[in-house]
């Protein structure tokens, strides 16, 4: 298969995989927040959310992960066969391993929610949701910059991005709580 076609298939795979990894924690958050509803509404909402989680997980997340890994490794073969330094690729593969672990942890959370044994809070899941964002930023910058990538600058940039995300989460949480409080006061 042509390298460009393989690379295009890899890109399609990772876009689909990240779409699933960005969306499923949102469904988890809504599932946890449904616990605050009256019993009849809670059951209806959670049944719908869990069906959506299951379909997203098995119809998109798993196939997209497999697609990404297969075509990603296929595109990596020329790098392994060349004399060009590929230290960046080892780092990228490590980040991909972290992403696979994140994927598996999302599967575990999904099963816990379905069984009613999850201890996650909506705030904790909002932070968890940003792990995929951090991995996306790190992987894309590494893949694009390759051997010109300065590891120290990259780590500092990723750390600053993570701090900005955490600040944004806190600001959003305060705004959400203030909005909820204003709706409760007559």
Coordinates of C-alpha atoms in Angstrom, one line a residue:
X1 CA 0.0 0.0 0.0
X2 CA 1.2 3.5 -0.8
X3 CA 2.8 5.4 2.1
X4 CA 0.5 8.5 1.6
X5 CA -2.6 6.3 1.7
X6 CA -1.4 4.5 4.8
X7 CA -0.7 7.9 6.4
X8 CA -4.1 9.2 5.5
X9 CA -5.8 6.1 7.0
X10 CA -3.7 6.6 10.1
X11 CA -4.9 10.3 10.4
X12 CA -8.5 9.2 9.8
X13 CA -8.1 6.7 12.6
X14 CA -6.6 9.0 15.1
X15 CA -9.2 11.8 14.4
X16 CA -11.9 9.2 15.0
X17 CA -10.2 7.8 18.1
X18 CA -9.7 11.2 19.7
X19 CA -13.3 12.2 18.9
X20 CA -14.4 9.1 20.9
X21 CA -12.0 9.8 23.7
X22 CA -13.1 13.5 23.9
X23 CA -16.8 12.5 23.9
X24 CA -17.0 9.5 26.2
X25 CA -15.9 11.4 29.4
X26 CA -18.6 14.0 28.6
X27 CA -21.1 11.1 28.7
X28 CA -19.6 9.9 31.9
X29 CA -20.0 13.4 33.4
X30 CA -23.7 13.6 32.4
X31 CA -24.2 10.1 33.8
X32 CA -22.7 11.1 37.2
X33 CA -24.7 14.3 37.3
X34 CA -27.9 12.4 36.5
X35 CA -27.5 11.0 40.1
X36 CA -28.9 14.3 41.3
X37 CA -32.2 13.8 39.5
X38 CA -35.4 12.3 40.8
X39 CA -35.4 8.5 40.5
X40 CA -37.6 8.2 37.4
X41 CA -35.7 10.8 35.5
X42 CA -32.4 9.5 36.7
X43 CA -33.1 6.0 35.5
X44 CA -34.3 7.1 32.1
X45 CA -31.3 9.5 31.6
X46 CA -28.7 7.0 32.7
X47 CA -30.2 4.2 30.6
X48 CA -29.9 6.4 27.5
X49 CA -26.4 7.7 28.4
X50 CA -25.2 4.1 29.1
X51 CA -26.5 2.9 25.7
X52 CA -24.8 5.9 24.0
X53 CA -21.5 5.1 25.9
X54 CA -21.7 1.4 24.9
X55 CA -22.3 2.2 21.2
X56 CA -19.6 4.9 21.1
X57 CA -17.2 2.5 22.8
X58 CA -17.6 -0.5 20.7
X59 CA -18.6 1.1 17.4
X60 CA -16.1 4.0 17.3
X61 CA -13.5 4.0 20.1
X62 CA -12.2 0.5 19.8
X63 CA -12.2 0.2 16.0
X64 CA -10.6 3.7 15.7
X65 CA -7.9 2.8 18.2
X66 CA -7.1 -0.4 16.3
X67 CA -7.1 1.4 13.0
X68 CA -4.8 4.1 14.4
X69 CA -2.3 1.7 15.9
X70 CA -2.2 -0.6 12.8
X71 CA -1.7 2.2 10.2
X72 CA 0.5 4.1 12.6
X73 CA 2.9 1.2 13.0
X74 CA 2.7 0.7 9.2
X75 CA 3.8 4.3 8.6
X76 CA 6.6 3.9 11.2
X77 CA 8.3 1.0 9.4
X78 CA 10.3 3.3 7.0
X79 CA 11.6 5.2 9.9
X80 CA 12.8 2.1 11.6
X81 CA 14.5 0.9 8.4
X82 CA 16.3 4.2 7.8
X83 CA 19.5 5.6 9.2
X84 CA 17.7 8.8 10.3
X85 CA 17.7 9.3 14.1
X86 CA 14.3 8.5 15.4
X87 CA 14.4 9.4 19.1
X88 CA 11.3 11.4 18.6
X89 CA 9.5 8.3 17.4
X90 CA 10.3 6.4 20.6
X91 CA 8.8 9.3 22.6
X92 CA 5.7 9.3 20.4
X93 CA 5.3 5.6 20.9
X94 CA 5.5 6.1 24.6
X95 CA 2.8 8.8 24.4
X96 CA 0.7 6.4 22.3
X97 CA 1.1 3.8 25.0
X98 CA -0.1 6.3 27.5
X99 CA -3.1 7.0 25.3
X100 CA -3.9 3.3 25.0
X101 CA -3.8 3.2 28.9
X102 CA -6.1 6.2 29.0
X103 CA -8.4 4.4 26.5
X104 CA -8.5 1.3 28.7
X105 CA -9.1 3.3 31.9
X106 CA -12.1 5.0 30.1
X107 CA -13.4 1.4 29.4
X108 CA -13.0 0.6 33.1
X109 CA -14.9 3.8 34.1
X110 CA -17.7 2.9 31.6
X111 CA -18.0 -0.5 33.2
X112 CA -18.1 1.0 36.7
X113 CA -20.8 3.4 35.8
X114 CA -22.8 0.6 34.2
X115 CA -22.5 -1.5 37.4
X116 CA -23.2 1.5 39.7
X117 CA -19.8 1.2 41.4
X118 CA -18.1 4.3 40.1
X119 CA -16.6 6.7 42.7
X120 CA -15.8 9.4 40.1
X121 CA -17.3 12.9 40.6
X122 CA -18.2 15.1 37.8
X123 CA -15.3 17.4 38.7
X124 CA -12.9 14.5 38.6
X125 CA -14.2 13.4 35.3
X126 CA -13.8 17.0 33.9
X127 CA -10.1 16.9 34.8
X128 CA -9.8 13.3 33.5
X129 CA -11.3 14.5 30.2
X130 CA -8.4 16.9 29.7
X131 CA -5.8 14.1 29.8
X132 CA -6.7 13.2 26.2
X133 CA -6.2 16.9 25.3
X134 CA -2.7 17.0 26.8
X135 CA -1.8 13.7 25.0
X136 CA -3.2 15.1 21.7
X137 CA -1.1 18.3 21.9
X138 CA 2.0 16.4 22.8
X139 CA 1.6 13.7 20.1
X140 CA 0.8 16.2 17.3
X141 CA 3.6 18.6 18.2
X142 CA 6.0 15.7 18.4
X143 CA 4.8 14.1 15.1
X144 CA 5.0 17.4 13.2
X145 CA 8.3 18.7 14.6
X146 CA 10.1 15.3 14.7
X147 CA 13.8 15.6 15.0
X148 CA 13.7 19.4 15.4
X149 CA 11.8 19.0 18.6
X150 CA 13.5 20.3 21.7
X151 CA 12.4 18.0 24.5
X152 CA 12.9 20.6 27.2
X153 CA 10.9 23.3 25.4
X154 CA 8.2 20.7 24.6
X155 CA 7.9 19.7 28.2
X156 CA 7.7 23.3 29.4
X157 CA 5.1 24.1 26.8
X158 CA 3.1 21.0 27.7
X159 CA 3.3 21.9 31.4
X160 CA 2.1 25.5 30.7
X161 CA -0.7 24.2 28.6
X162 CA -1.7 21.8 31.4
X163 CA -1.7 24.7 33.9
X164 CA -3.9 26.8 31.5
X165 CA -6.3 23.9 31.2
X166 CA -6.6 23.4 35.0
X167 CA -7.2 27.2 35.4
X168 CA -9.9 27.0 32.7
X169 CA -11.5 24.1 34.5
X170 CA -11.6 26.0 37.8
X171 CA -13.0 29.1 36.1
X172 CA -15.7 27.1 34.4
X173 CA -16.6 25.3 37.6
X174 CA -17.0 28.6 39.5
X175 CA -19.1 30.0 36.7
X176 CA -21.2 26.8 36.6
X177 CA -21.7 26.9 40.4
X178 CA -22.6 30.6 40.4
X179 CA -25.1 30.0 37.6
X180 CA -26.7 27.1 39.5
X181 CA -26.8 29.2 42.7
X182 CA -28.5 32.1 40.8
X183 CA -31.2 29.7 39.5
X184 CA -32.0 28.5 43.0
X185 CA -32.5 31.9 44.5
X186 CA -36.0 33.4 43.9

